[in-house]
Amino acid sequence: MELLNLSTLLRENSYPGRGIVIGRTADGKKSAIAYFIMGRSQNSRNRVFTTTGDGIRTEAFDPSRLEDPSLIIYRPVRRLGDAVVVTNGDQTDTVYDALKNGGSFEDALRTRTFEPDGPNWTPRISGLVRHQGEARFSTQLSILKSADGSGDHCQRYFFDYPSLPAGEGRFLHTYQCDGSPIPSFQGEPERVAIAASGAKAWAEELWESLNGDNKVSLYVVLTDAASGARDEAIINANR
């Protein structure tokens, strides 16, 4: 699989939807996670990322304009011990609770399906990073999507990366491109180069690459696998 330039992928796709990037920094010492959301409706665009005790959450920028919160207000990132869960919906809590009770990433997501937003049937995308000390960590990704566009059948795909090379990551997003209905992501997570040297600089690079009409919020975190020290950045279109 070709190693792709992440910024180029983002610039060339006006609507990848929501996206998860998980990888390893070029020095091999840190995990690198990015999560972004985009939106076309007023309700989707009326959001910001804010920090919580164990990660981040989405909130309404203007609560008076909030309509249906069911698919837009959730906790995208939660930390539990050496694990970091990142998803595009409330399945973050499903995975978090399963891990807390000794369950697995896969079994937790087998209880969930794609989002009930036909005709798009937006996929649920999820990631898990486990830091294991001494610059070692493992990565898992998943996508749950409609099998045939009807909303009747769910396909669940899981991808396991026991160790990613330094300077490399995987990129998974909800939509292949813009459309009506919007086509779901196809194939394996894309293999991308990770050029992150610091959270702020990487966040700014990715933010500038996202479509200016559709981008809403972006979060990045670099975590030292040995010490657990975190370098984080958030950028919101609504400030």
mmCIF file of C-alpha atoms in Angstrom:
data_model
loop_
_atom_site.group_PDB
_atom_site.id
_atom_site.type_symbol
_atom_site.label_atom_id
_atom_site.label_comp_id
_atom_site.label_asym_id
_atom_site.label_seq_id
_atom_site.Cartn_x
_atom_site.Cartn_y
_atom_site.Cartn_z
ATOM 1 C CA MET A 1 0.000 0.000 0.000
ATOM 2 C CA GLU A 2 1.396 3.385 -1.021
ATOM 3 C CA LEU A 3 2.459 5.797 1.725
ATOM 4 C CA LEU A 4 0.283 8.876 1.149
ATOM 5 C CA ASN A 5 0.578 12.524 2.131
ATOM 6 C CA LEU A 6 -2.157 13.240 4.665
ATOM 7 C CA SER A 7 -2.419 16.957 3.912
ATOM 8 C CA THR A 8 -2.801 16.230 0.197
ATOM 9 C CA LEU A 9 -5.565 13.701 0.876
ATOM 10 C CA LEU A 10 -7.448 16.279 2.920
ATOM 11 C CA ARG A 11 -7.018 19.086 0.394
ATOM 12 C CA GLU A 12 -8.271 16.893 -2.437
ATOM 13 C CA ASN A 13 -11.442 15.761 -0.641
ATOM 14 C CA SER A 14 -14.017 18.457 0.084
ATOM 15 C CA TYR A 15 -16.042 16.227 2.397
ATOM 16 C CA PRO A 16 -14.373 13.241 4.102
ATOM 17 C CA GLY A 17 -16.848 13.821 6.962
ATOM 18 C CA ARG A 18 -15.321 12.821 10.290
ATOM 19 C CA GLY A 19 -11.821 11.385 10.367
ATOM 20 C CA ILE A 20 -9.465 9.487 12.655
ATOM 21 C CA VAL A 21 -5.688 9.413 12.173
ATOM 22 C CA ILE A 22 -3.561 7.159 14.399
ATOM 23 C CA GLY A 23 0.168 6.727 13.940
ATOM 24 C CA ARG A 24 3.685 7.027 15.287
ATOM 25 C CA THR A 25 5.896 10.121 15.214
ATOM 26 C CA ALA A 26 9.064 10.112 13.110
ATOM 27 C CA ASP A 27 11.283 9.611 16.180
ATOM 28 C CA GLY A 28 9.264 6.496 17.038
ATOM 29 C CA LYS A 29 8.680 7.613 20.617
ATOM 30 C CA LYS A 30 5.136 8.981 20.544
ATOM 31 C CA SER A 31 1.725 7.947 19.350
ATOM 32 C CA ALA A 32 -0.025 10.554 17.197
ATOM 33 C CA ILE A 33 -3.809 10.851 17.140
ATOM 34 C CA ALA A 34 -5.942 13.325 15.187
ATOM 35 C CA TYR A 35 -9.718 13.536 15.097
ATOM 36 C CA PHE A 36 -11.722 16.049 13.053
ATOM 37 C CA ILE A 37 -15.362 16.763 12.334
ATOM 38 C CA MET A 38 -16.943 18.494 9.367
ATOM 39 C CA GLY A 39 -20.524 19.605 8.780
ATOM 40 C CA ARG A 40 -22.919 20.945 6.171
ATOM 41 C CA SER A 41 -26.031 21.608 8.268
ATOM 42 C CA GLN A 42 -26.411 24.416 10.776
ATOM 43 C CA ASN A 43 -26.776 21.850 13.561
ATOM 44 C CA SER A 44 -23.529 20.071 12.627
ATOM 45 C CA ARG A 45 -21.592 23.305 12.297
ATOM 46 C CA ASN A 46 -22.821 24.647 15.635
ATOM 47 C CA ARG A 47 -20.200 22.694 17.582
ATOM 48 C CA VAL A 48 -16.860 23.016 19.339
ATOM 49 C CA PHE A 49 -14.441 20.604 20.993
ATOM 50 C CA THR A 50 -13.782 21.136 24.694
ATOM 51 C CA THR A 51 -11.535 19.213 27.085
ATOM 52 C CA THR A 52 -12.789 16.866 29.798
ATOM 53 C CA GLY A 53 -11.032 15.062 32.612
ATOM 54 C CA ASP A 54 -10.290 12.048 30.417
ATOM 55 C CA GLY A 55 -10.358 13.435 26.861
ATOM 56 C CA ILE A 56 -12.606 15.738 24.856
ATOM 57 C CA ARG A 57 -16.301 16.203 24.099
ATOM 58 C CA THR A 58 -18.399 18.056 21.543
ATOM 59 C CA GLU A 59 -20.587 20.912 22.748
ATOM 60 C CA ALA A 60 -22.994 23.311 21.085
ATOM 61 C CA PHE A 61 -21.274 26.602 20.339
ATOM 62 C CA ASP A 62 -24.640 28.376 20.619
ATOM 63 C CA PRO A 63 -26.955 26.251 22.821
ATOM 64 C CA SER A 64 -30.007 28.232 21.657
ATOM 65 C CA ARG A 65 -29.459 26.924 18.095
ATOM 66 C CA LEU A 66 -28.989 23.280 19.067
ATOM 67 C CA GLU A 67 -31.541 21.012 17.386
ATOM 68 C CA ASP A 68 -31.292 17.196 17.637
ATOM 69 C CA PRO A 69 -28.215 16.411 19.805
ATOM 70 C CA SER A 70 -28.358 12.621 19.387
ATOM 71 C CA LEU A 71 -25.658 12.200 16.719
ATOM 72 C CA ILE A 72 -23.614 15.346 17.240
ATOM 73 C CA ILE A 73 -23.043 15.637 21.005
ATOM 74 C CA TYR A 74 -20.718 12.924 22.309
ATOM 75 C CA ARG A 75 -17.235 12.244 23.708
ATOM 76 C CA PRO A 76 -14.883 11.528 20.775
ATOM 77 C CA VAL A 77 -11.804 10.791 22.911
ATOM 78 C CA ARG A 78 -11.540 9.069 26.291
ATOM 79 C CA ARG A 79 -8.493 7.737 28.144
ATOM 80 C CA LEU A 80 -8.484 4.697 30.419
ATOM 81 C CA GLY A 81 -5.129 3.712 31.913
ATOM 82 C CA ASP A 82 -2.765 2.989 29.026
ATOM 83 C CA ALA A 83 -5.599 3.055 26.462
ATOM 84 C CA VAL A 84 -7.003 5.882 24.343
ATOM 85 C CA VAL A 85 -10.372 5.420 22.637
ATOM 86 C CA VAL A 86 -11.305 7.706 19.721
ATOM 87 C CA THR A 87 -14.543 7.457 17.746
ATOM 88 C CA ASN A 88 -17.025 9.534 15.775
ATOM 89 C CA GLY A 89 -19.967 8.968 18.128
ATOM 90 C CA ASP A 90 -21.278 7.706 21.429
ATOM 91 C CA GLN A 91 -19.676 4.316 20.770
ATOM 92 C CA THR A 92 -16.674 5.874 22.532
ATOM 93 C CA ASP A 93 -18.544 5.153 25.752
ATOM 94 C CA THR A 94 -19.466 1.643 24.582
ATOM 95 C CA VAL A 95 -15.790 0.781 24.027
ATOM 96 C CA TYR A 96 -14.643 2.587 27.186
ATOM 97 C CA ASP A 97 -17.148 0.722 29.375
ATOM 98 C CA ALA A 98 -16.229 -2.630 27.799
ATOM 99 C CA LEU A 99 -12.505 -2.089 28.411
ATOM 100 C CA LYS A 100 -13.162 -0.960 31.971
ATOM 101 C CA ASN A 101 -15.024 -4.229 32.606
ATOM 102 C CA GLY A 102 -12.419 -6.468 30.982
ATOM 103 C CA GLY A 103 -14.044 -6.655 27.547
ATOM 104 C CA SER A 104 -12.577 -6.051 24.113
ATOM 105 C CA PHE A 105 -12.690 -3.372 21.418
ATOM 106 C CA GLU A 106 -14.185 -5.821 18.915
ATOM 107 C CA ASP A 107 -16.877 -7.259 21.161
ATOM 108 C CA ALA A 108 -17.980 -3.785 22.225
ATOM 109 C CA LEU A 109 -18.434 -2.651 18.627
ATOM 110 C CA ARG A 110 -20.290 -5.817 17.656
ATOM 111 C CA THR A 111 -23.133 -4.437 19.775
ATOM 112 C CA ARG A 112 -23.325 -1.290 17.615
ATOM 113 C CA THR A 113 -24.217 -0.450 14.035
ATOM 114 C CA PHE A 114 -23.964 2.507 11.645
ATOM 115 C CA GLU A 115 -25.777 5.760 12.418
ATOM 116 C CA PRO A 116 -29.566 5.884 11.807
ATOM 117 C CA ASP A 117 -29.387 8.861 9.444
ATOM 118 C CA GLY A 118 -30.671 7.427 6.162
ATOM 119 C CA PRO A 119 -30.159 7.755 3.294
ATOM 120 C CA ASN A 120 -26.505 8.394 4.224
ATOM 121 C CA TRP A 121 -26.286 5.715 6.966
ATOM 122 C CA THR A 122 -23.084 7.336 8.214
ATOM 123 C CA PRO A 123 -20.475 4.734 9.250
ATOM 124 C CA ARG A 124 -19.277 4.548 12.819
ATOM 125 C CA ILE A 125 -15.481 4.728 12.849
ATOM 126 C CA SER A 126 -13.464 3.879 15.954
ATOM 127 C CA GLY A 127 -9.859 3.559 17.065
ATOM 128 C CA LEU A 128 -7.962 2.255 20.080
ATOM 129 C CA VAL A 129 -4.346 2.887 21.065
ATOM 130 C CA ARG A 130 -2.696 0.983 23.909
ATOM 131 C CA HIS A 131 0.572 2.410 25.214
ATOM 132 C CA GLN A 132 2.904 -0.290 26.474
ATOM 133 C CA GLY A 133 5.959 1.669 27.630
ATOM 134 C CA GLU A 134 9.425 2.036 26.083
ATOM 135 C CA ALA A 135 8.029 3.586 22.880
ATOM 136 C CA ARG A 136 5.740 0.606 22.201
ATOM 137 C CA PHE A 137 2.030 0.776 21.443
ATOM 138 C CA SER A 138 -0.585 -1.091 19.447
ATOM 139 C CA THR A 139 -3.437 0.240 17.327
ATOM 140 C CA GLN A 140 -6.852 -1.030 16.311
ATOM 141 C CA LEU A 141 -9.352 0.574 13.940
ATOM 142 C CA SER A 142 -12.906 -0.301 12.977
ATOM 143 C CA ILE A 143 -15.666 0.818 10.631
ATOM 144 C CA LEU A 144 -19.304 -0.229 10.891
ATOM 145 C CA LYS A 145 -21.236 0.589 7.728
ATOM 146 C CA SER A 146 -24.309 -0.206 5.700
ATOM 147 C CA ALA A 147 -23.874 -3.305 3.553
ATOM 148 C CA ASP A 148 -26.088 -2.219 0.687
ATOM 149 C CA GLY A 149 -27.242 1.337 1.261
ATOM 150 C CA SER A 150 -30.654 0.208 2.476
ATOM 151 C CA GLY A 151 -30.061 0.495 6.201
ATOM 152 C CA ASP A 152 -31.049 -3.142 6.711
ATOM 153 C CA HIS A 153 -27.641 -4.801 7.010
ATOM 154 C CA CYS A 154 -24.442 -3.824 8.821
ATOM 155 C CA GLN A 155 -20.906 -4.807 7.845
ATOM 156 C CA ARG A 156 -18.289 -4.639 10.596
ATOM 157 C CA TYR A 157 -14.605 -4.362 9.681
ATOM 158 C CA PHE A 158 -11.686 -4.516 12.141
ATOM 159 C CA PHE A 159 -8.037 -3.661 11.467
ATOM 160 C CA ASP A 160 -5.241 -4.615 13.864
ATOM 161 C CA TYR A 161 -1.783 -3.001 13.844
ATOM 162 C CA PRO A 162 0.413 -4.487 16.604
ATOM 163 C CA SER A 163 3.181 -2.014 15.723
ATOM 164 C CA LEU A 164 3.267 0.824 13.188
ATOM 165 C CA PRO A 165 6.605 2.001 11.745
ATOM 166 C CA ALA A 166 7.999 5.344 12.866
ATOM 167 C CA GLY A 167 6.608 8.231 10.846
ATOM 168 C CA GLU A 168 3.613 6.236 9.627
ATOM 169 C CA GLY A 169 -0.094 6.073 10.445
ATOM 170 C CA ARG A 170 -3.532 5.004 9.273
ATOM 171 C CA PHE A 171 -6.365 7.335 8.255
ATOM 172 C CA LEU A 172 -10.022 6.290 8.403
ATOM 173 C CA HIS A 173 -12.907 8.615 7.544
ATOM 174 C CA THR A 174 -16.665 8.274 7.301
ATOM 175 C CA TYR A 175 -17.205 9.311 3.680
ATOM 176 C CA GLN A 176 -15.360 8.481 0.494
ATOM 177 C CA CYS A 177 -16.179 11.939 -0.893
ATOM 178 C CA ASP A 178 -19.092 14.368 -1.166
ATOM 179 C CA GLY A 179 -22.330 13.222 -2.776
ATOM 180 C CA SER A 180 -26.068 12.737 -2.366
ATOM 181 C CA PRO A 181 -26.433 10.384 -0.612
ATOM 182 C CA ILE A 182 -22.882 10.604 0.673
ATOM 183 C CA PRO A 183 -20.892 7.449 -0.179
ATOM 184 C CA SER A 184 -19.363 5.562 2.748
ATOM 185 C CA PHE A 185 -15.598 5.072 3.034
ATOM 186 C CA GLN A 186 -14.323 2.114 1.007
ATOM 187 C CA GLY A 187 -11.390 -0.247 1.550
ATOM 188 C CA GLU A 188 -8.674 -0.381 4.199
ATOM 189 C CA PRO A 189 -7.622 2.634 6.292
ATOM 190 C CA GLU A 190 -5.269 4.745 4.203
ATOM 191 C CA ARG A 191 -1.543 4.500 4.908
ATOM 192 C CA VAL A 192 -0.241 8.019 5.581
ATOM 193 C CA ALA A 193 3.029 9.681 6.559
ATOM 194 C CA ILE A 194 3.040 11.298 10.014
ATOM 195 C CA ALA A 195 5.025 14.521 9.954
ATOM 196 C CA ALA A 196 4.048 15.649 13.463
ATOM 197 C CA SER A 197 6.801 17.202 15.550
ATOM 198 C CA GLY A 198 4.490 19.078 17.937
ATOM 199 C CA ALA A 199 0.733 19.097 18.478
ATOM 200 C CA LYS A 200 0.193 22.781 17.653
ATOM 201 C CA ALA A 201 2.148 22.692 14.385
ATOM 202 C CA TRP A 202 0.538 19.430 13.251
ATOM 203 C CA ALA A 203 -2.938 20.699 14.110
ATOM 204 C CA GLU A 204 -2.360 23.887 12.127
ATOM 205 C CA GLU A 205 -1.119 21.909 9.108
ATOM 206 C CA LEU A 206 -4.125 19.592 9.126
ATOM 207 C CA TRP A 207 -6.583 22.423 9.758
ATOM 208 C CA GLU A 208 -5.302 24.376 6.778
ATOM 209 C CA SER A 209 -5.722 21.261 4.627
ATOM 210 C CA LEU A 210 -9.401 20.705 5.527
ATOM 211 C CA ASN A 211 -12.061 22.264 3.294
ATOM 212 C CA GLY A 212 -12.726 25.785 4.536
ATOM 213 C CA ASP A 213 -16.487 25.626 3.954
ATOM 214 C CA ASN A 214 -17.039 22.388 5.860
ATOM 215 C CA LYS A 215 -14.472 22.067 8.667
ATOM 216 C CA VAL A 216 -15.786 22.417 12.216
ATOM 217 C CA SER A 217 -13.290 21.169 14.825
ATOM 218 C CA LEU A 218 -9.957 19.355 15.111
ATOM 219 C CA TYR A 219 -8.131 17.713 18.011
ATOM 220 C CA VAL A 220 -4.616 16.269 18.024
ATOM 221 C CA VAL A 221 -2.576 14.636 20.757
ATOM 222 C CA LEU A 222 0.967 13.288 20.797
ATOM 223 C CA THR A 223 1.619 10.892 23.687
ATOM 224 C CA ASP A 224 5.036 9.720 24.829
ATOM 225 C CA ALA A 225 4.661 5.952 24.997
ATOM 226 C CA ALA A 226 7.189 5.586 27.822
ATOM 227 C CA SER A 227 6.250 8.475 30.121
ATOM 228 C CA GLY A 228 2.633 9.103 29.126
ATOM 229 C CA ALA A 229 3.296 12.836 28.716
ATOM 230 C CA ARG A 230 0.775 14.453 26.353
ATOM 231 C CA ASP A 231 1.067 17.350 23.906
ATOM 232 C CA GLU A 232 -2.454 18.420 22.836
ATOM 233 C CA ALA A 233 -4.087 21.018 20.583
ATOM 234 C CA ILE A 234 -7.680 21.926 19.672
ATOM 235 C CA ILE A 235 -8.831 24.156 16.822
ATOM 236 C CA ASN A 236 -12.482 25.189 16.445
ATOM 237 C CA ALA A 237 -14.025 27.111 13.558
ATOM 238 C CA ASN A 238 -16.394 28.680 16.100
ATOM 239 C CA ARG A 239 -14.175 30.614 18.496
#
